[in-house]
PDB file of C-alpha atoms in Angstrom:
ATOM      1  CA  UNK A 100       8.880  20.586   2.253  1.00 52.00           C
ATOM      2  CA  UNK A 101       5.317  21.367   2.610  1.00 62.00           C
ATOM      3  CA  UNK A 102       2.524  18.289   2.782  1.00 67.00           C
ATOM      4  CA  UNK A 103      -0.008  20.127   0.569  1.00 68.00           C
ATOM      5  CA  UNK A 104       0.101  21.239  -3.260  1.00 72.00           C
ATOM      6  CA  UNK A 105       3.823  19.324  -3.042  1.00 87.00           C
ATOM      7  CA  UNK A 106       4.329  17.488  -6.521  1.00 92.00           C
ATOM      8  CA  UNK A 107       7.819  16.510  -5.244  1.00 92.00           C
ATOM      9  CA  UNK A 108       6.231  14.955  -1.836  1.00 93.00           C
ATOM     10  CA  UNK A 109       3.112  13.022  -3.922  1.00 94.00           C
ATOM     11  CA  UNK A 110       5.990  11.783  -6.337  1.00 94.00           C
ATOM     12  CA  UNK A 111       8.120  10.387  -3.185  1.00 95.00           C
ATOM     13  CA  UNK A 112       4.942   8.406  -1.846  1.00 96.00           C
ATOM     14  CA  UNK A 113       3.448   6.789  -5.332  1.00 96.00           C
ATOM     15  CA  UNK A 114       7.560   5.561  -5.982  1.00 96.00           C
ATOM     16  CA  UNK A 115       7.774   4.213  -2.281  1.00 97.00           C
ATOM     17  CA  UNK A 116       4.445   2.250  -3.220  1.00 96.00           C
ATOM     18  CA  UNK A 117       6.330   0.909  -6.458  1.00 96.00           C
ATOM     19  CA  UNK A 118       9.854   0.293  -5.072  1.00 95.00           C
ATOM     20  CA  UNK A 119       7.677  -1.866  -2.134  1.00 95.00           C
ATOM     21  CA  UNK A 120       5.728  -3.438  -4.680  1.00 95.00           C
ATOM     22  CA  UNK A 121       8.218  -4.110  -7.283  1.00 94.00           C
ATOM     23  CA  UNK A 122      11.068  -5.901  -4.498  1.00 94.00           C
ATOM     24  CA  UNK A 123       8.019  -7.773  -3.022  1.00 93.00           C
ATOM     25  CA  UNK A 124       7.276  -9.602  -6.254  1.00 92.00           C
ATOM     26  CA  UNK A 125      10.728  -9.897  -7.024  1.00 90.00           C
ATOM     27  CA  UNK A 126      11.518 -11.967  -3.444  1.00 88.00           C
ATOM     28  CA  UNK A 127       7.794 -13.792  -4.079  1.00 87.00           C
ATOM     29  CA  UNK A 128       9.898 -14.935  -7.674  1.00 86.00           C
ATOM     30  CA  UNK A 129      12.949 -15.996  -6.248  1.00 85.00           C
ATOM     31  CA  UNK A 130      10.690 -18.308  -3.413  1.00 82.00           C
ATOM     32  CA  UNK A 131       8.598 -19.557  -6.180  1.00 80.00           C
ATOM     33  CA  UNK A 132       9.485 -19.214 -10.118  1.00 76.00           C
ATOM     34  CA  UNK A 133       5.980 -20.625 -10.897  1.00 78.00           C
ATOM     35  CA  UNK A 134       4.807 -17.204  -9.672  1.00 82.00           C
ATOM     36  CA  UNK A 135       3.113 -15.458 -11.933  1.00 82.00           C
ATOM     37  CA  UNK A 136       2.848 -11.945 -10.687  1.00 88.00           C
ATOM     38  CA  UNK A 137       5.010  -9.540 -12.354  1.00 92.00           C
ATOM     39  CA  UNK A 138       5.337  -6.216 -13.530  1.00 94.00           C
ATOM     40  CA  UNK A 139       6.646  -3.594 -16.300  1.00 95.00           C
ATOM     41  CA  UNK A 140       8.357   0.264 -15.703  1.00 96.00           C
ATOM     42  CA  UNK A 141       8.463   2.489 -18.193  1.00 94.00           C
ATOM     43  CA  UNK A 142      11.414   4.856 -18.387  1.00 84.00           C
ATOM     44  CA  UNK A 143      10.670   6.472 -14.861  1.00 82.00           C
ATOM     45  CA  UNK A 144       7.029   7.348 -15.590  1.00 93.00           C
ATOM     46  CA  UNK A 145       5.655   4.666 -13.809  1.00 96.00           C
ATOM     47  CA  UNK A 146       4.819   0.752 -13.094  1.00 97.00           C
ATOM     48  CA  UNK A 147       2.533  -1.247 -13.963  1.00 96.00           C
ATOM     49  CA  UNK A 148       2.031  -4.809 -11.489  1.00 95.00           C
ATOM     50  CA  UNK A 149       0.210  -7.911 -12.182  1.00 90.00           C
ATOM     51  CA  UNK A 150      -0.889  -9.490  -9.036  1.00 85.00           C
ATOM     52  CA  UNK A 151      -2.719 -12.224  -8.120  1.00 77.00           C
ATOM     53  CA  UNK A 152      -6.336 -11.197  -9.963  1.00 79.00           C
ATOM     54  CA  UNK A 153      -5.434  -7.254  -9.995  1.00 88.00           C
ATOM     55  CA  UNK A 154      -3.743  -5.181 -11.980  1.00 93.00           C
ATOM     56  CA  UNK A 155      -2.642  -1.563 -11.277  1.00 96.00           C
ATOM     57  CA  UNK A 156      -0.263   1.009 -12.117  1.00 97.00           C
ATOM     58  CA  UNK A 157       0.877   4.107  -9.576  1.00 97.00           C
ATOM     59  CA  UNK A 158       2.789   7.172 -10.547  1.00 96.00           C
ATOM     60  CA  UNK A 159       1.716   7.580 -14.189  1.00 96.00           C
ATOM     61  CA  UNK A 160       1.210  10.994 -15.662  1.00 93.00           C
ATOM     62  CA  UNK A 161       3.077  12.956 -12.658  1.00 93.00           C
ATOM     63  CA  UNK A 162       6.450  14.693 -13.916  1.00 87.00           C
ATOM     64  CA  UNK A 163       6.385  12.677 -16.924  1.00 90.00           C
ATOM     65  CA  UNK A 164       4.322  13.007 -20.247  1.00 93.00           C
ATOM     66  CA  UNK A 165       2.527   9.380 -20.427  1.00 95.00           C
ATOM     67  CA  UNK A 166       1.293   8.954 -24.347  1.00 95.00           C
ATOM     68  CA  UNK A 167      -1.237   6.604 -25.702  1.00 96.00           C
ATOM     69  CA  UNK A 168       1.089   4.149 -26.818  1.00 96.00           C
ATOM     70  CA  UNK A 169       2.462   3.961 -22.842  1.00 96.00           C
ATOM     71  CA  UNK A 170      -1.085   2.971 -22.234  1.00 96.00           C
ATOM     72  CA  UNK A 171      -1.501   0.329 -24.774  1.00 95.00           C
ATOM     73  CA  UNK A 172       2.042  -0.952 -24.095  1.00 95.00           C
ATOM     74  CA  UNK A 173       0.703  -1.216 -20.344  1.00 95.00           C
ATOM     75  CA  UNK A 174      -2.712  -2.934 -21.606  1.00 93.00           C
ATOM     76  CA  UNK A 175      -1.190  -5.316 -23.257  1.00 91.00           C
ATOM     77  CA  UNK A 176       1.344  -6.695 -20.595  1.00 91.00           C
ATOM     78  CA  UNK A 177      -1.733  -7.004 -18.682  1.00 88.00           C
ATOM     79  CA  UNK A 178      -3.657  -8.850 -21.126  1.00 86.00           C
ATOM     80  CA  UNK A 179      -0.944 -11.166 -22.117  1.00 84.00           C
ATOM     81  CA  UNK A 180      -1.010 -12.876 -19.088  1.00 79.00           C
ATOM     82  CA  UNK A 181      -5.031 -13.691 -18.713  1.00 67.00           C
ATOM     83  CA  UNK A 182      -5.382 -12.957 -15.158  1.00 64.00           C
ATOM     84  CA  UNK A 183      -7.682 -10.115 -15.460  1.00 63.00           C
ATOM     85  CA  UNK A 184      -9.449  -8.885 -18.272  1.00 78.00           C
ATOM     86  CA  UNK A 185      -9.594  -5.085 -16.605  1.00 89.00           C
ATOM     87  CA  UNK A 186      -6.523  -2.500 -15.638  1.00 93.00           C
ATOM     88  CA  UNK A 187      -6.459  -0.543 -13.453  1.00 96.00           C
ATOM     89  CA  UNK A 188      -4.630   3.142 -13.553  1.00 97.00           C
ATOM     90  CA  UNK A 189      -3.784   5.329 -10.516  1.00 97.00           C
ATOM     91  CA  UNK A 190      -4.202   8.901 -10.718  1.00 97.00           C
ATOM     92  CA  UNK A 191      -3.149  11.739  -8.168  1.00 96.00           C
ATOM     93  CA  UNK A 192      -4.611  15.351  -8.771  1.00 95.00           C
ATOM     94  CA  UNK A 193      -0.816  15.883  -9.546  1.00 94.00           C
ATOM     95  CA  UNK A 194      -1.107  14.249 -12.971  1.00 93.00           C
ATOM     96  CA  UNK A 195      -1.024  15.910 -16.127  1.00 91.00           C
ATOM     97  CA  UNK A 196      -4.718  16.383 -17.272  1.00 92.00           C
ATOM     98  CA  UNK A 197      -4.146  15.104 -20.763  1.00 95.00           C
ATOM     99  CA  UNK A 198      -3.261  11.540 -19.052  1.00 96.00           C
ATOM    100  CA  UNK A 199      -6.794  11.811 -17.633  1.00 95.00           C
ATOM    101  CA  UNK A 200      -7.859  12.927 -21.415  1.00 96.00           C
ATOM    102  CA  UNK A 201      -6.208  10.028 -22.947  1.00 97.00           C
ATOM    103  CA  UNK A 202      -7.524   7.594 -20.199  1.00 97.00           C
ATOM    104  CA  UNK A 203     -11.225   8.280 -20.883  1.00 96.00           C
ATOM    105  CA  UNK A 204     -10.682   8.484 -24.601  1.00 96.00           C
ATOM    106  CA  UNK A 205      -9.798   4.352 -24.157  1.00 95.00           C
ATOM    107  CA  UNK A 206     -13.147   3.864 -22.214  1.00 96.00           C
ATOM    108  CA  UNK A 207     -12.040   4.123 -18.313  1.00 97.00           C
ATOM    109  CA  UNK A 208     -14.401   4.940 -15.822  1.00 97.00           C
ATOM    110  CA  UNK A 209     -13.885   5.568 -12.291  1.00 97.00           C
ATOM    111  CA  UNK A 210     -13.667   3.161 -10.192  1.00 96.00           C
ATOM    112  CA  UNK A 211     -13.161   4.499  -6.573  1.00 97.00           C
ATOM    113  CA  UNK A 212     -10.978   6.674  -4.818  1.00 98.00           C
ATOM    114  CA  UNK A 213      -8.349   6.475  -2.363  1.00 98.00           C
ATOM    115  CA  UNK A 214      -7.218   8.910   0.537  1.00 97.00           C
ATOM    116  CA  UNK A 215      -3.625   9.317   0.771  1.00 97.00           C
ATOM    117  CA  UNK A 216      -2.231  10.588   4.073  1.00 97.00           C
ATOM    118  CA  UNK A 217       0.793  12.407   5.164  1.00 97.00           C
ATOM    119  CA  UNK A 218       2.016  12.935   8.793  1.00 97.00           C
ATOM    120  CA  UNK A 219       4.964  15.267   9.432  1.00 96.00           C
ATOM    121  CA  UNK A 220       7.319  14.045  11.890  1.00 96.00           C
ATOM    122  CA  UNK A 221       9.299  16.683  12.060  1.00 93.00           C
ATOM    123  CA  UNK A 222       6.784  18.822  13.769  1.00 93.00           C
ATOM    124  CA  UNK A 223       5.668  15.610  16.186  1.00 92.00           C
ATOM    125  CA  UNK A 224       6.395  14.971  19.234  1.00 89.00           C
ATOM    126  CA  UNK A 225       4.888  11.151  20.993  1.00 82.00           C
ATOM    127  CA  UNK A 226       2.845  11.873  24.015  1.00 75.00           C
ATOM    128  CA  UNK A 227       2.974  10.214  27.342  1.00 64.00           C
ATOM    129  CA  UNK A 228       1.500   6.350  26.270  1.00 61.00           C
ATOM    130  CA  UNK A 229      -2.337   5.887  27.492  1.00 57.00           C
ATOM    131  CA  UNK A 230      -2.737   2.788  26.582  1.00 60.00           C
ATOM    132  CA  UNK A 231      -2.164   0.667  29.499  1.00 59.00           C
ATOM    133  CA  UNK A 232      -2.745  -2.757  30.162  1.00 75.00           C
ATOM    134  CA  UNK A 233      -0.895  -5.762  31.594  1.00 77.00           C
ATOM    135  CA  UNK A 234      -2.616  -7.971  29.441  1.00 89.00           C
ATOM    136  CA  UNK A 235      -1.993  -6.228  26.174  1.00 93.00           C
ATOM    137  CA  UNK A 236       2.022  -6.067  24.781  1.00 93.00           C
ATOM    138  CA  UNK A 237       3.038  -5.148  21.248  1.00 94.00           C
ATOM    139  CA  UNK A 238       6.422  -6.562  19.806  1.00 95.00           C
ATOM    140  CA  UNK A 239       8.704  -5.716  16.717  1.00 97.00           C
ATOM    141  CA  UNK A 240       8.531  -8.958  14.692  1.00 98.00           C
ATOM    142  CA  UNK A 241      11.323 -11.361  14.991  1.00 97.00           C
ATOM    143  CA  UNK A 242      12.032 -13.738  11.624  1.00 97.00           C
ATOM    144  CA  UNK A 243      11.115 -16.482  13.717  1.00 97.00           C
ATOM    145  CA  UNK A 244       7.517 -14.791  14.711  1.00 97.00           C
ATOM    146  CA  UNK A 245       6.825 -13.887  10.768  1.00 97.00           C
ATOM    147  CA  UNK A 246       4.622 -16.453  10.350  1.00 96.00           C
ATOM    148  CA  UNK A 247       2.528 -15.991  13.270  1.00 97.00           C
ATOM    149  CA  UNK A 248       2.877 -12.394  12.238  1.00 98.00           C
ATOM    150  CA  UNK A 249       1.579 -12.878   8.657  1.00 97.00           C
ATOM    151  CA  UNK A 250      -1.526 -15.344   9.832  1.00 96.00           C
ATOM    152  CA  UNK A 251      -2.297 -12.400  12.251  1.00 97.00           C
ATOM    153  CA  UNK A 252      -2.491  -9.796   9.456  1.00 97.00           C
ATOM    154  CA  UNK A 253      -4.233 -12.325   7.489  1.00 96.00           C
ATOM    155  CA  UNK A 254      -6.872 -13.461   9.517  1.00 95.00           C
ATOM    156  CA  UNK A 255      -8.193  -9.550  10.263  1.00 94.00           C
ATOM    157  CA  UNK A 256      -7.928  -9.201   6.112  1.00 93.00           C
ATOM    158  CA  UNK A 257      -9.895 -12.565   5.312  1.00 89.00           C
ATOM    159  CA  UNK A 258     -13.472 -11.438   5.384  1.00 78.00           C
ATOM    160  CA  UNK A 259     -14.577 -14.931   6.832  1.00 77.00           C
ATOM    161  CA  UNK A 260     -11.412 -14.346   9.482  1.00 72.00           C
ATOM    162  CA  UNK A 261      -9.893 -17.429   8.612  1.00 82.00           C
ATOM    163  CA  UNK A 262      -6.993 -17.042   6.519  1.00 88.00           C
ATOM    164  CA  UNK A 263      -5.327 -19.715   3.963  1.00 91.00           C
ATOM    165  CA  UNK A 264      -1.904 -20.902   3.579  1.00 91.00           C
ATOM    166  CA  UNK A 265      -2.329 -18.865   0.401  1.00 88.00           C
ATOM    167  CA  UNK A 266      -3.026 -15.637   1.786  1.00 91.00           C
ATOM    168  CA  UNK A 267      -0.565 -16.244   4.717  1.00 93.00           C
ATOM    169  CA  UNK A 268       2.281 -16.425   2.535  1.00 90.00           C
ATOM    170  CA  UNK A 269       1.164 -13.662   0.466  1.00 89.00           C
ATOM    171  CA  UNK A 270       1.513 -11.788   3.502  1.00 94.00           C
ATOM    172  CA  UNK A 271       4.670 -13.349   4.993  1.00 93.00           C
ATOM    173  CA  UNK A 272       6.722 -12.210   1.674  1.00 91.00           C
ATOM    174  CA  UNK A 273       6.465  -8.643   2.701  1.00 94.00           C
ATOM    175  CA  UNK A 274       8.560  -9.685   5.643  1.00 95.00           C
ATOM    176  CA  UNK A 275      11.272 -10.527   3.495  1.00 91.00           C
ATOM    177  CA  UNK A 276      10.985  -6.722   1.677  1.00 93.00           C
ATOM    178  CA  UNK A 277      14.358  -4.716   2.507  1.00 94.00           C
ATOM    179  CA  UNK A 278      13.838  -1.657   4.661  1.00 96.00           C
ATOM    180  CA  UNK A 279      10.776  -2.785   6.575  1.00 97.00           C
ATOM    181  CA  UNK A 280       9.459  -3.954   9.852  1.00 98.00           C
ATOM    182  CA  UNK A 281       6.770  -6.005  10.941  1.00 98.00           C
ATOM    183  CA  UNK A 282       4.539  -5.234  14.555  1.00 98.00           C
ATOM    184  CA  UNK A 283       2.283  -7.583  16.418  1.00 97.00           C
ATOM    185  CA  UNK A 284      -0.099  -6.964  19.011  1.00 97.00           C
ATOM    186  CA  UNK A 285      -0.520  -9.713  22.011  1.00 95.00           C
ATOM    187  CA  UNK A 286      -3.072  -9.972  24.221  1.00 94.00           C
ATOM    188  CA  UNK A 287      -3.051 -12.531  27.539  1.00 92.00           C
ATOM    189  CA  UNK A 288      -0.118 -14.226  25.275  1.00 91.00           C
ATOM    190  CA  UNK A 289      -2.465 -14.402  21.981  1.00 94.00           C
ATOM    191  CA  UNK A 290      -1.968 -12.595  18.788  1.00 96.00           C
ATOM    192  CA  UNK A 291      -4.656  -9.782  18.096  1.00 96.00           C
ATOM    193  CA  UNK A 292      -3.529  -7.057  15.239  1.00 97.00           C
ATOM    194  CA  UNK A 293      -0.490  -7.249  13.134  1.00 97.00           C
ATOM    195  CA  UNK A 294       0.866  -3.846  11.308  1.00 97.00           C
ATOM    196  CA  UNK A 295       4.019  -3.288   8.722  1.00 98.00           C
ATOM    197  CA  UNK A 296       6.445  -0.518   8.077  1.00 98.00           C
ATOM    198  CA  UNK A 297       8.433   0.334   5.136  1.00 98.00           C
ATOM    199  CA  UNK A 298      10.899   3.080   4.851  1.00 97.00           C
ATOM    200  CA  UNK A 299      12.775   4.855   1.989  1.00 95.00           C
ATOM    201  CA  UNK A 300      14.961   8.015   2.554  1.00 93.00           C
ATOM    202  CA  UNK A 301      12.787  10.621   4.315  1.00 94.00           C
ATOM    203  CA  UNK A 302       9.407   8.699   4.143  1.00 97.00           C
ATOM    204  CA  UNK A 303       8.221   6.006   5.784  1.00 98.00           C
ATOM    205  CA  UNK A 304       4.891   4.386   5.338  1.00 98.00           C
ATOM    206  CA  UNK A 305       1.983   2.116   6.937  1.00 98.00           C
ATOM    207  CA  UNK A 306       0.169  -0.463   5.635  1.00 96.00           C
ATOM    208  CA  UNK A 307      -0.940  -4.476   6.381  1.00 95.00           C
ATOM    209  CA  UNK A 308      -2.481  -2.924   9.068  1.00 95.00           C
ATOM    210  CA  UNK A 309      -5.706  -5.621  10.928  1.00 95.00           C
ATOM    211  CA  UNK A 310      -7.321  -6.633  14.007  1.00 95.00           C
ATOM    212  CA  UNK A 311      -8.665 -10.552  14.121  1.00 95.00           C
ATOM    213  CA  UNK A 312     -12.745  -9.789  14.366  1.00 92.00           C
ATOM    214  CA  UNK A 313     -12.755 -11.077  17.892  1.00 92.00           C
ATOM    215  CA  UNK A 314     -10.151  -8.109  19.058  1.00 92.00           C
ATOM    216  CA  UNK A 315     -11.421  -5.615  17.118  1.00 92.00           C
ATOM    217  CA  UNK A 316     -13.235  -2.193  19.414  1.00 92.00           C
ATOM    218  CA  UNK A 317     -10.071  -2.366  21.499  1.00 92.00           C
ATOM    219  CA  UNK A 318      -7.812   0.168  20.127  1.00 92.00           C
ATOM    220  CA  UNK A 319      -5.294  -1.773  18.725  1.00 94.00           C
ATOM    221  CA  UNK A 320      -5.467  -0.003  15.544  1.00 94.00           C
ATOM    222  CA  UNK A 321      -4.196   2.755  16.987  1.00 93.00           C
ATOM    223  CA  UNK A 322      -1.640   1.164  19.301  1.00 94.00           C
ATOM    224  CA  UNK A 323      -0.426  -0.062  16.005  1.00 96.00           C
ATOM    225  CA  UNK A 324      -0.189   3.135  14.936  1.00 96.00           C
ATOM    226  CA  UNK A 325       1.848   5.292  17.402  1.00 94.00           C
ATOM    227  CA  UNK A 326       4.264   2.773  17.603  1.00 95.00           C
ATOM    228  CA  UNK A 327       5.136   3.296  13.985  1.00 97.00           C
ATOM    229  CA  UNK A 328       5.247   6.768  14.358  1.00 97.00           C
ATOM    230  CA  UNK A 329       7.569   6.669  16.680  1.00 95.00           C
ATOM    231  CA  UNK A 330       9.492   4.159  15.060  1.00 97.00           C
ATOM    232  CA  UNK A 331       9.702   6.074  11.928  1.00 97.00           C
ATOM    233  CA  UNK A 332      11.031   9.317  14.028  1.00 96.00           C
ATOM    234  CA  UNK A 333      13.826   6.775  15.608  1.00 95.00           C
ATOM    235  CA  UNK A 334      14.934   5.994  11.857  1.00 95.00           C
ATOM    236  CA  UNK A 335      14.881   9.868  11.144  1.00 95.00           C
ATOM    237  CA  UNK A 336      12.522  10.150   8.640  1.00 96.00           C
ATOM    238  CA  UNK A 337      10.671  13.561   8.150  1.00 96.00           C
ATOM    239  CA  UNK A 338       7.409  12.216   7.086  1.00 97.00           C
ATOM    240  CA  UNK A 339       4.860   9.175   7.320  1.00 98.00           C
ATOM    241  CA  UNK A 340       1.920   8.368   4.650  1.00 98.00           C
ATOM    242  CA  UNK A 341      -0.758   5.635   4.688  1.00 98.00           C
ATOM    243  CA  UNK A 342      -3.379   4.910   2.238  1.00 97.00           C
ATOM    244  CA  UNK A 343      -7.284   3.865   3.285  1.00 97.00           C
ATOM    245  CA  UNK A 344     -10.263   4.233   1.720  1.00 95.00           C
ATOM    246  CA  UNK A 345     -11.905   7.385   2.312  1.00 96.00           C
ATOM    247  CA  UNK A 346     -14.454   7.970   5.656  1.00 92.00           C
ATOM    248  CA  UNK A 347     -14.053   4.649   7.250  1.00 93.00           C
ATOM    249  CA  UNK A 348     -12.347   3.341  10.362  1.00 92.00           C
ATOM    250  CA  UNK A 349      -8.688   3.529   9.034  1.00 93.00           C
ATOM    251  CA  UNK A 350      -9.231   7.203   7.607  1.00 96.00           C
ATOM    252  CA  UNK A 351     -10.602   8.254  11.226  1.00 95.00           C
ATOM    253  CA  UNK A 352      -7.419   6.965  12.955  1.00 95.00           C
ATOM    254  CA  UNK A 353      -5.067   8.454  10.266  1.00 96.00           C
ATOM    255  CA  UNK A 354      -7.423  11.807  11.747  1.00 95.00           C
ATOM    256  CA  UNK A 355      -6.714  10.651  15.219  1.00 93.00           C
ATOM    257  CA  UNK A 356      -3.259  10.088  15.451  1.00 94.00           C
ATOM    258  CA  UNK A 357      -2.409  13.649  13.684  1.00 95.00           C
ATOM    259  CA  UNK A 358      -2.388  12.532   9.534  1.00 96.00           C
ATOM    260  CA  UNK A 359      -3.226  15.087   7.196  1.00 95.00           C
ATOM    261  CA  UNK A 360      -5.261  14.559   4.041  1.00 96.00           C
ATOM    262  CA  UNK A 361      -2.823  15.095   1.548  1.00 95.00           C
ATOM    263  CA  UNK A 362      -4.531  14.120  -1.739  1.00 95.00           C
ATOM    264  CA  UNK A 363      -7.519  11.737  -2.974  1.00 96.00           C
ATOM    265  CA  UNK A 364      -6.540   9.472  -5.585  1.00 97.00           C
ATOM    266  CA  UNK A 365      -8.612   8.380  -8.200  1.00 97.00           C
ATOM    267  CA  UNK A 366      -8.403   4.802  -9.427  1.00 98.00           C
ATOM    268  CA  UNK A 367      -9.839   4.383 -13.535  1.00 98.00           C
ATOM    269  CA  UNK A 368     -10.957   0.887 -14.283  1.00 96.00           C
ATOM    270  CA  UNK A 369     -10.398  -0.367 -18.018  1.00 95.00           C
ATOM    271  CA  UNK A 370     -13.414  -1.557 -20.137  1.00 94.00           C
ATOM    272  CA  UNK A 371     -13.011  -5.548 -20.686  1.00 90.00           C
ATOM    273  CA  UNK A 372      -9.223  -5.501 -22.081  1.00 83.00           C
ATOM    274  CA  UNK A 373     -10.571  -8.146 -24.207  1.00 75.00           C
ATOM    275  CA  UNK A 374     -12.691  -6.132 -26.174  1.00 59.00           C
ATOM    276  CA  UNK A 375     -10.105  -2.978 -26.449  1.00 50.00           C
ATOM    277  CA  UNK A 376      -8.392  -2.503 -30.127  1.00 47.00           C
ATOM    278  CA  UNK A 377      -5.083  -1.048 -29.477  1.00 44.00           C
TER     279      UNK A 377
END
C-alpha cells in the first residue's frame, strides 16, 4: 500500500480518528452519565461528535455518497443539544466533490486546514539514540502514573500552562481508550512532555503530544516521537499518521523524524446553526 493518492490508506486514518473518538466518549459516559458529549454514525459514512464546545465530523463523503438530508440529520443532532451553534465538517481531497457542492450550498466556509501525516514503518529502520542525558528518562505510563501523565499533557495544552481538574480528566480518559499507550518524559525526577499512542490493525497514530512551557527548546518533542515509532514497529504495524496544523513546530518534527505529507484536510465551518432552515 502506497502513502500517496491511497483512498483505502486516508479511509484507515479518518476511521482510526472515529473509533478513538467514539470509545473515548463512550468510557467518559460510563465515568460520568451527566456527560454530555456524544455522538451519531451514519451507516458507515461517517461520525459526527459533540464535545465539550466543538462539534466535528471525520470521514464523510469518502467511499460513501453523503446526501443533503445526511447533513441536516447531522445539523440537527448538533443543534439539539445547545453547545455550539456552528458544525464543523472534515473533508480529505479523497471526498466526493458533490459533498463539497452540497456543503457550500448550506453556507460553509472554510475554516482552516489540517496536515495529515503518514510514516511507513515498513521501510524504517530506528537509528542509534542521540539523545543522551542522565538527567532526562522517558517511561511508558503505568495506571498508577495516568494522572501525573494527563496533568503533564495538560499543562503544555493550557495556554496559561496551568491546567484544571477539568482539562486533566479530559485528558486522563484517553488513558482508559483500548489499544493505546501513554509516554512521559522526566527530567531530574520531574515531569516535562507527555505523548499518547493508539493503534488499530496496521496503523498506529500520535497525538496528546506537549511540553510544559518551562521544558520546551529541549527536544522532547521529538524524543516523544521516536519512541512511538519504535513502539508502533514492536506492535507490527506498517504505518504511523499524526495530525498538526500545517508549518508549525509539530509539522517540522513530523518532517524531521521521516513523516510524509500525505493529504491536507480541509475543515468547513457551518453558518450559525441557529439561523439554518433545514
Amino acid at each position: 500500500m502506497g502513502l500517496f493518492n491511497n483512498i483505502d490508506l486516508a479511509s484507515e486514518i479518518e476511521n482510526i480518528k472515529i473509533k478513538g473518538t467514539k470509545e473515548y466518549i463512550a468510557d467518559r459516559k460510563k465515568i460520568s452519565p451527566l456527560y454530555e458529549c456524544d455522538y451519531l454514525a451514519l451507516n458507515g459514512k461517517g461520525c459526527a461528535f459533540c464535545t465539550e464546545n466543538y462539534f466535528f465530523s471525520v470521514g464523510f463523503g469518502i467511499k460513501e455518497e453523503v446526501l443533503m438530508a445526511d447533513i441536516e440529520l447531522i445539523e440537527n443532532f448538533a443543534l439539539n443539544r445547545k453547545i455550539s451553534s456552528r458544525m464543523h465538517f472534515e473533508v480529505t481531497p479523497y471526498s466526493d466533490p458533490l459533498f463539497m457542492t452540497l456543503l457550500q450550498e448550506k453556507g460553509y466556509t472554510l475554516d482552516h486546514f489540517l496536515s495529515v501525516w503518514v510514516l511507513d514503518l515498513e521501510a524504517w529502520a530506528p537509528t542509534a539514540a542521540s539523545f543522551k542525558s542522565d538527567e532526562v528518562s522517558i517511561i511508558k505510563v503505568a495506571p498508577d502514573q495516568a494522572y501525573e501523565w494527563a496533568k503533564t499533557v495538560a499543562s503544555g495544552i493550557a495556554e496559561d500552562n496551568t491546567a484544571t481538574e477539568g482539562s486533566i480528566e479530559s485528558v486522563r480518559c484517553f488513558f482508559n481508550v483500548p489499544d493505546t499507550a501513554a509516554f512521559l518524559v522526566k527530567e531530574n525526577g520531574k515531569s516535562a512532555a507527555g505523548g499518547f499512542i493508539m493503534w488499530n490493525g496496521q496503523l498506529s497514530e500520535l497525538f496528546l503530544t506537549s511540553t510544559i512551557d518551562s521544558h520546551r527548546g529541549k527536544g522532547y518533542q521529538n524524543l516523544l516521537i521516536a519512541e512511538r515509532m519504535k513502539f508502533a514497529k514492536s506492535r507490527g504495524c506498517k504505518y504511523l499518521t499524526a495530525t498538526t496544523k500545517p508549518n508549525n513546530t509539530s509539522a517540522r518534527n513530523m518532517e524531521r523524524n521521516g513523516f510524509k505529507l500525505a493529504y491536507n484536510k480541509a475543515i468547513m465551518k457551518s453558518p450559525s446553526l441557529n439561523s439554518v432552515k433545514n
